[in-house]
Tab-separated table of C-alpha atoms in Angstrom:
chain	number	residue	atom	x	y	z
V	1	UNK	CA	-14.927	-252.995	-124.190
V	2	UNK	CA	-12.981	-250.753	-121.790
V	3	UNK	CA	-9.346	-251.548	-121.156
V	4	UNK	CA	-7.840	-252.904	-117.957
V	5	UNK	CA	-4.504	-251.405	-116.933
V	6	UNK	CA	-1.989	-254.075	-116.101
V	7	UNK	CA	1.775	-253.682	-116.373
V	8	UNK	CA	4.273	-256.379	-115.569
V	9	UNK	CA	7.890	-255.775	-114.577
V	10	UNK	CA	9.723	-253.074	-116.525
V	11	UNK	CA	12.282	-254.390	-119.064
V	12	UNK	CA	15.407	-253.716	-116.968
V	13	UNK	CA	13.646	-253.641	-113.640
V	14	UNK	CA	15.366	-251.998	-110.715
V	15	UNK	CA	13.571	-254.565	-108.558
V	16	UNK	CA	15.585	-257.328	-110.227
V	17	UNK	CA	18.938	-255.705	-109.562
V	18	UNK	CA	17.798	-255.001	-105.998
V	19	UNK	CA	17.180	-258.736	-105.619
V	20	UNK	CA	20.770	-259.340	-106.722
V	21	UNK	CA	22.007	-256.740	-104.230
V	22	UNK	CA	20.077	-258.499	-101.475
V	23	UNK	CA	21.571	-261.877	-102.406
V	24	UNK	CA	23.172	-262.955	-105.713
V	25	UNK	CA	22.129	-266.554	-105.085
V	26	UNK	CA	18.478	-265.608	-104.626
V	27	UNK	CA	18.632	-263.758	-107.940
V	28	UNK	CA	20.191	-266.823	-109.585
V	29	UNK	CA	17.442	-269.087	-108.274
V	30	UNK	CA	14.841	-266.694	-109.705
V	31	UNK	CA	16.277	-266.753	-113.253
V	32	UNK	CA	16.704	-270.547	-113.499
V	33	UNK	CA	14.398	-272.328	-115.929
V	34	UNK	CA	12.460	-273.777	-114.245
V	35	UNK	CA	13.062	-271.924	-111.014
V	36	UNK	CA	13.661	-274.197	-108.014
V	37	UNK	CA	12.056	-271.631	-105.696
V	38	UNK	CA	8.800	-272.767	-104.087
V	39	UNK	CA	5.610	-271.416	-105.612
V	40	UNK	CA	4.870	-267.938	-104.347
V	41	UNK	CA	2.130	-267.801	-101.740
V	42	UNK	CA	-0.548	-265.244	-102.539
V	43	UNK	CA	-0.813	-263.336	-99.301
V	44	UNK	CA	-3.920	-261.237	-98.571
V	45	UNK	CA	-1.733	-258.133	-98.289
V	46	UNK	CA	-0.268	-258.722	-101.744
V	47	UNK	CA	-3.649	-259.379	-103.345
V	48	UNK	CA	-5.379	-256.394	-101.743
V	49	UNK	CA	-2.481	-254.097	-102.528
V	50	UNK	CA	-2.469	-255.171	-106.170
V	51	UNK	CA	-6.210	-254.613	-106.484
V	52	UNK	CA	-5.937	-251.240	-104.760
V	53	UNK	CA	-3.263	-250.187	-107.241
V	54	UNK	CA	-5.567	-251.133	-110.109
V	55	UNK	CA	-8.376	-248.987	-108.749
V	56	UNK	CA	-6.156	-245.935	-108.303
V	57	UNK	CA	-4.478	-246.440	-111.684
V	58	UNK	CA	-7.847	-246.316	-113.408
V	59	UNK	CA	-8.940	-243.224	-111.520
V	60	UNK	CA	-5.834	-241.308	-112.538
V	61	UNK	CA	-5.710	-242.657	-116.097
V	62	UNK	CA	-9.302	-241.555	-116.690
V	63	UNK	CA	-8.459	-238.163	-115.173
V	64	UNK	CA	-5.477	-237.884	-117.503
V	65	UNK	CA	-7.703	-238.691	-120.459
V	66	UNK	CA	-10.117	-235.904	-119.507
V	67	UNK	CA	-7.251	-233.450	-119.116
V	68	UNK	CA	-5.827	-234.388	-122.512
V	69	UNK	CA	-9.147	-234.336	-124.368
V	70	UNK	CA	-9.449	-238.111	-124.716
V	71	UNK	CA	-12.412	-240.352	-123.973
V	72	UNK	CA	-12.001	-241.675	-120.395
V	73	UNK	CA	-14.415	-244.533	-121.073
V	74	UNK	CA	-11.557	-246.302	-122.874
V	75	UNK	CA	-10.634	-247.538	-119.381
V	76	UNK	CA	-12.810	-249.212	-116.777
V	77	UNK	CA	-14.149	-247.073	-113.968
V	78	UNK	CA	-12.020	-247.602	-110.820
V	79	UNK	CA	-14.376	-249.873	-108.874
V	80	UNK	CA	-15.222	-251.965	-111.913
V	81	UNK	CA	-11.504	-252.242	-112.703
V	82	UNK	CA	-10.905	-253.783	-109.268
V	83	UNK	CA	-13.516	-256.436	-110.021
V	84	UNK	CA	-12.271	-257.097	-113.544
V	85	UNK	CA	-8.708	-257.641	-112.356
V	86	UNK	CA	-9.904	-260.017	-109.645
V	87	UNK	CA	-11.892	-261.988	-112.213
V	88	UNK	CA	-8.747	-262.517	-114.277
V	89	UNK	CA	-6.912	-263.869	-111.211
V	90	UNK	CA	-9.580	-266.167	-109.774
V	91	UNK	CA	-11.421	-266.987	-106.549
V	92	UNK	CA	-8.547	-266.171	-104.187
V	93	UNK	CA	-8.688	-262.563	-105.410
V	94	UNK	CA	-12.463	-262.212	-105.749
V	95	UNK	CA	-12.969	-262.597	-101.996
V	96	UNK	CA	-11.271	-259.224	-101.415
V	97	UNK	CA	-13.118	-257.195	-104.054
V	98	UNK	CA	-15.686	-255.613	-101.728
V	99	UNK	CA	-13.073	-254.604	-99.149
V	100	UNK	CA	-10.787	-253.060	-101.765
V	101	UNK	CA	-13.636	-251.287	-103.553
V	102	UNK	CA	-14.624	-249.694	-100.240
V	103	UNK	CA	-11.062	-248.435	-99.661
V	104	UNK	CA	-10.832	-247.060	-103.205
V	105	UNK	CA	-14.244	-245.362	-102.829
V	106	UNK	CA	-13.097	-243.682	-99.615
V	107	UNK	CA	-9.894	-242.586	-101.325
V	108	UNK	CA	-11.860	-240.988	-104.162
V	109	UNK	CA	-14.078	-239.149	-101.683
V	110	UNK	CA	-10.974	-237.836	-99.932
V	111	UNK	CA	-8.692	-237.068	-102.875
V	112	UNK	CA	-10.937	-237.171	-105.920
V	113	UNK	CA	-10.973	-233.399	-106.373
V	114	UNK	CA	-7.224	-232.910	-105.976
V	115	UNK	CA	-5.907	-230.319	-108.409
V	116	UNK	CA	-3.049	-232.019	-110.225
V	117	UNK	CA	-2.088	-232.512	-113.845
V	118	UNK	CA	-1.527	-236.191	-114.557
V	119	UNK	CA	1.609	-236.768	-116.627
V	120	UNK	CA	1.828	-240.551	-116.417
V	121	UNK	CA	0.115	-243.630	-114.972
V	122	UNK	CA	2.040	-246.893	-114.625
V	123	UNK	CA	4.685	-245.298	-116.833
V	124	UNK	CA	8.189	-246.705	-117.292
V	125	UNK	CA	11.254	-244.487	-117.061
V	126	UNK	CA	14.841	-245.411	-117.828
V	127	UNK	CA	18.363	-244.370	-116.959
V	128	UNK	CA	21.824	-245.790	-117.577
V	129	UNK	CA	24.811	-246.378	-115.359
V	130	UNK	CA	28.264	-246.694	-116.913
V	131	UNK	CA	31.788	-247.745	-116.031
V	132	UNK	CA	34.929	-248.264	-118.158
V	133	UNK	CA	33.023	-248.262	-121.409
V	134	UNK	CA	30.204	-250.529	-120.221
V	135	UNK	CA	26.671	-249.288	-119.763
V	136	UNK	CA	23.715	-250.912	-118.044
V	137	UNK	CA	20.099	-249.773	-118.337
V	138	UNK	CA	17.909	-249.492	-115.249
V	139	UNK	CA	14.151	-248.992	-115.513
V	140	UNK	CA	11.481	-248.177	-112.973
V	141	UNK	CA	7.709	-248.131	-113.289
V	142	UNK	CA	6.020	-245.203	-111.588
V	143	UNK	CA	2.490	-245.624	-110.260
V	144	UNK	CA	1.745	-241.975	-110.935
V	145	UNK	CA	3.520	-238.833	-112.129
V	146	UNK	CA	1.809	-235.489	-111.584
V	147	UNK	CA	2.467	-231.794	-111.962
V	148	UNK	CA	1.266	-229.965	-108.883
V	149	UNK	CA	-0.088	-226.398	-108.884
V	150	UNK	CA	2.944	-224.194	-109.334
V	151	UNK	CA	4.647	-226.576	-111.770
V	152	UNK	CA	6.495	-229.022	-109.516
V	153	UNK	CA	6.680	-232.575	-110.905
V	154	UNK	CA	6.277	-235.467	-108.490
V	155	UNK	CA	6.592	-239.242	-108.779
V	156	UNK	CA	3.903	-240.760	-106.567
V	157	UNK	CA	4.049	-244.319	-105.270
V	158	UNK	CA	0.854	-245.884	-103.896
V	159	UNK	CA	1.351	-247.930	-100.738
V	160	UNK	CA	-1.509	-249.908	-99.194
V	161	UNK	CA	-0.294	-250.790	-95.711
V	162	UNK	CA	-1.461	-252.674	-92.652
V	163	UNK	CA	-0.272	-249.973	-90.280
V	164	UNK	CA	0.488	-246.318	-90.959
V	165	UNK	CA	2.928	-244.638	-88.577
V	166	UNK	CA	6.336	-242.952	-88.588
V	167	UNK	CA	8.131	-246.276	-89.070
V	168	UNK	CA	6.001	-246.974	-92.143
V	169	UNK	CA	7.418	-243.852	-93.762
V	170	UNK	CA	11.038	-244.072	-92.600
V	171	UNK	CA	11.517	-247.575	-94.028
V	172	UNK	CA	11.502	-246.129	-97.557
V	173	UNK	CA	14.304	-243.603	-96.987
V	174	UNK	CA	17.054	-245.946	-98.187
V	175	UNK	CA	14.929	-248.116	-100.470
V	176	UNK	CA	16.448	-248.569	-103.938
V	177	UNK	CA	13.123	-247.812	-105.593
V	178	UNK	CA	12.963	-244.314	-104.134
V	179	UNK	CA	16.651	-243.647	-104.676
V	180	UNK	CA	16.147	-244.527	-108.349
V	181	UNK	CA	13.105	-242.263	-108.500
V	182	UNK	CA	15.319	-239.398	-107.306
V	183	UNK	CA	17.880	-240.123	-110.024
V	184	UNK	CA	15.301	-240.595	-112.772
V	185	UNK	CA	13.268	-237.560	-111.734
V	186	UNK	CA	16.288	-235.255	-111.822
V	187	UNK	CA	17.228	-236.650	-115.235
V	188	UNK	CA	13.729	-236.324	-116.709
V	189	UNK	CA	12.529	-233.001	-115.268
V	190	UNK	CA	15.577	-231.239	-113.862
V	191	UNK	CA	14.866	-228.418	-111.433
V	192	UNK	CA	11.105	-228.929	-111.816
V	193	UNK	CA	11.338	-232.312	-110.080
V	194	UNK	CA	10.042	-232.043	-106.522
V	195	UNK	CA	10.908	-235.566	-105.430
V	196	UNK	CA	9.150	-238.864	-104.860
V	197	UNK	CA	5.990	-238.901	-102.788
V	198	UNK	CA	4.253	-241.628	-100.804
V	199	UNK	CA	0.511	-242.080	-101.192
V	200	UNK	CA	-0.269	-244.143	-98.091
V	201	UNK	CA	-3.568	-245.917	-97.475
V	202	UNK	CA	-3.979	-247.985	-94.308
V	203	UNK	CA	-6.393	-250.896	-94.428
V	204	UNK	CA	-9.081	-250.230	-91.783
V	205	UNK	CA	-9.235	-252.674	-88.885
V	206	UNK	CA	-13.029	-252.950	-89.135
V	207	UNK	CA	-15.107	-253.651	-92.222
V	208	UNK	CA	-16.693	-250.502	-93.586
V	209	UNK	CA	-14.481	-248.127	-91.600
V	210	UNK	CA	-12.704	-245.215	-93.275
V	211	UNK	CA	-9.067	-245.999	-94.076
V	212	UNK	CA	-6.376	-243.729	-92.714
V	213	UNK	CA	-4.695	-241.860	-95.581
V	214	UNK	CA	-1.654	-239.638	-95.906
V	215	UNK	CA	0.317	-238.131	-98.784
V	216	UNK	CA	3.827	-236.888	-98.067
V	217	UNK	CA	7.253	-236.599	-99.602
V	218	UNK	CA	9.508	-239.605	-99.209
V	219	UNK	CA	12.274	-238.983	-96.636
V	220	UNK	CA	15.287	-237.241	-98.111
V	221	UNK	CA	18.582	-239.129	-98.491
V	222	UNK	CA	20.877	-237.080	-100.782
V	223	UNK	CA	24.058	-238.957	-99.861
V	224	UNK	CA	22.359	-242.292	-100.501
V	225	UNK	CA	21.117	-241.057	-103.890
V	226	UNK	CA	24.713	-240.324	-104.887
V	227	UNK	CA	25.894	-243.671	-103.502
V	228	UNK	CA	23.143	-245.479	-105.386
V	229	UNK	CA	24.833	-244.781	-108.712
V	230	UNK	CA	28.053	-246.411	-107.512
V	231	UNK	CA	26.101	-249.312	-106.032
V	232	UNK	CA	24.367	-249.993	-109.349
V	233	UNK	CA	27.637	-249.817	-111.280
V	234	UNK	CA	29.432	-252.157	-108.876
V	235	UNK	CA	26.559	-254.638	-108.804
V	236	UNK	CA	26.151	-254.797	-112.579
V	237	UNK	CA	29.920	-255.095	-113.071
V	238	UNK	CA	30.143	-257.912	-110.518
V	239	UNK	CA	27.238	-259.790	-112.060
V	240	UNK	CA	28.697	-259.405	-115.563
V	241	UNK	CA	32.046	-260.763	-114.342
V	242	UNK	CA	30.392	-263.821	-112.771
V	243	UNK	CA	28.343	-264.456	-115.907
V	244	UNK	CA	31.448	-264.233	-118.127
V	245	UNK	CA	33.223	-266.689	-115.834
V	246	UNK	CA	30.443	-269.211	-116.438
V	247	UNK	CA	29.676	-269.739	-112.762
V	248	UNK	CA	26.921	-272.313	-112.273
V	249	UNK	CA	23.675	-270.656	-111.170
V	250	UNK	CA	23.648	-272.922	-108.118
V	251	UNK	CA	26.999	-271.541	-107.007
V	252	UNK	CA	26.442	-267.794	-107.029
V	253	UNK	CA	27.624	-265.908	-103.921
V	254	UNK	CA	25.308	-266.455	-100.960
V	255	UNK	CA	24.838	-263.795	-98.280
V	256	UNK	CA	24.316	-266.371	-95.480
V	257	UNK	CA	23.459	-263.745	-92.934
V	258	UNK	CA	20.690	-263.888	-90.353
V	259	UNK	CA	19.349	-260.439	-91.197
V	260	UNK	CA	19.317	-261.161	-94.939
V	261	UNK	CA	18.073	-264.750	-94.891
V	262	UNK	CA	15.353	-263.992	-92.345
V	263	UNK	CA	13.703	-260.709	-93.274
V	264	UNK	CA	10.580	-258.809	-92.179
V	265	UNK	CA	8.327	-261.316	-93.980
V	266	UNK	CA	10.009	-264.441	-92.629
V	267	UNK	CA	12.580	-266.792	-94.113
V	268	UNK	CA	13.855	-266.090	-97.614
V	269	UNK	CA	12.175	-268.230	-100.288
V	270	UNK	CA	15.571	-269.731	-101.103
V	271	UNK	CA	16.525	-270.632	-97.523
V	272	UNK	CA	16.051	-274.397	-97.928
V	273	UNK	CA	17.877	-274.403	-101.257
V	274	UNK	CA	20.880	-272.695	-99.660
V	275	UNK	CA	20.728	-274.987	-96.633
V	276	UNK	CA	20.416	-278.297	-98.491
V	277	UNK	CA	21.439	-277.648	-102.091
V	278	UNK	CA	19.785	-279.105	-105.189
V	279	UNK	CA	18.075	-281.892	-103.256
V	280	UNK	CA	15.794	-279.303	-101.656
V	281	UNK	CA	14.269	-278.492	-105.018
V	282	UNK	CA	12.486	-281.833	-105.135
V	283	UNK	CA	13.103	-283.651	-101.852
V	284	UNK	CA	12.890	-281.471	-98.763
V	285	UNK	CA	13.945	-283.160	-95.495
V	286	UNK	CA	11.319	-283.827	-92.847
């Protein structure tokens, strides 16, 4: 039976340390056993984006197999992979299969003949940050790594979005994920690294319509890339100090700031826990 590509978080995920940077208390809630955070709501955007990633991963993994002389049938074809992943997740995912398969089909019509050499699909890359004899690993999973004609190596991140405009692109300029890609890419490929690229697919507003698509380099932020190394060192050192001090996970530093606690997707999942304490884990007020 063909294989289904599915990768969970990388072992020392940059996403986890970014959660700590956003709010140490939110990170602490997330590592408690059991976590007091409310069950995560499966939003349509999250489900469709996950399924879209599966379809593209299988397209590029099969292409890589062909380029490397392997049998591509080891992996599901892209549209079948979308369905297979939805089956593993259940009814709430199956309802979006047709819509996602259409978007993936349109993507393959548009980009299927792109001339690139695939170097990695859902691959994990690592780096270390160090300070006063301490080192901390940081890992990032890359949706796709390719070598373009001419030899430039690019890390490509697939983004399925509700709206594609200039603001969609600019929001990633200072994102830790892309700053880490810049650091990892320079470490792995040196002068051959051409940067991180966004592979943007906008969900069409009408069923059956062609999605808007764009591939472009992530906005440059060289000063932020340099600052990112110091940020990672400081954050890991601070967290290690708090852990050594034995601070109760309920009493980690809280940001308590309107712009942090109420983000672009609404209130933080830990807002009630910070507002009411432990009682909110089992007995929310009316």
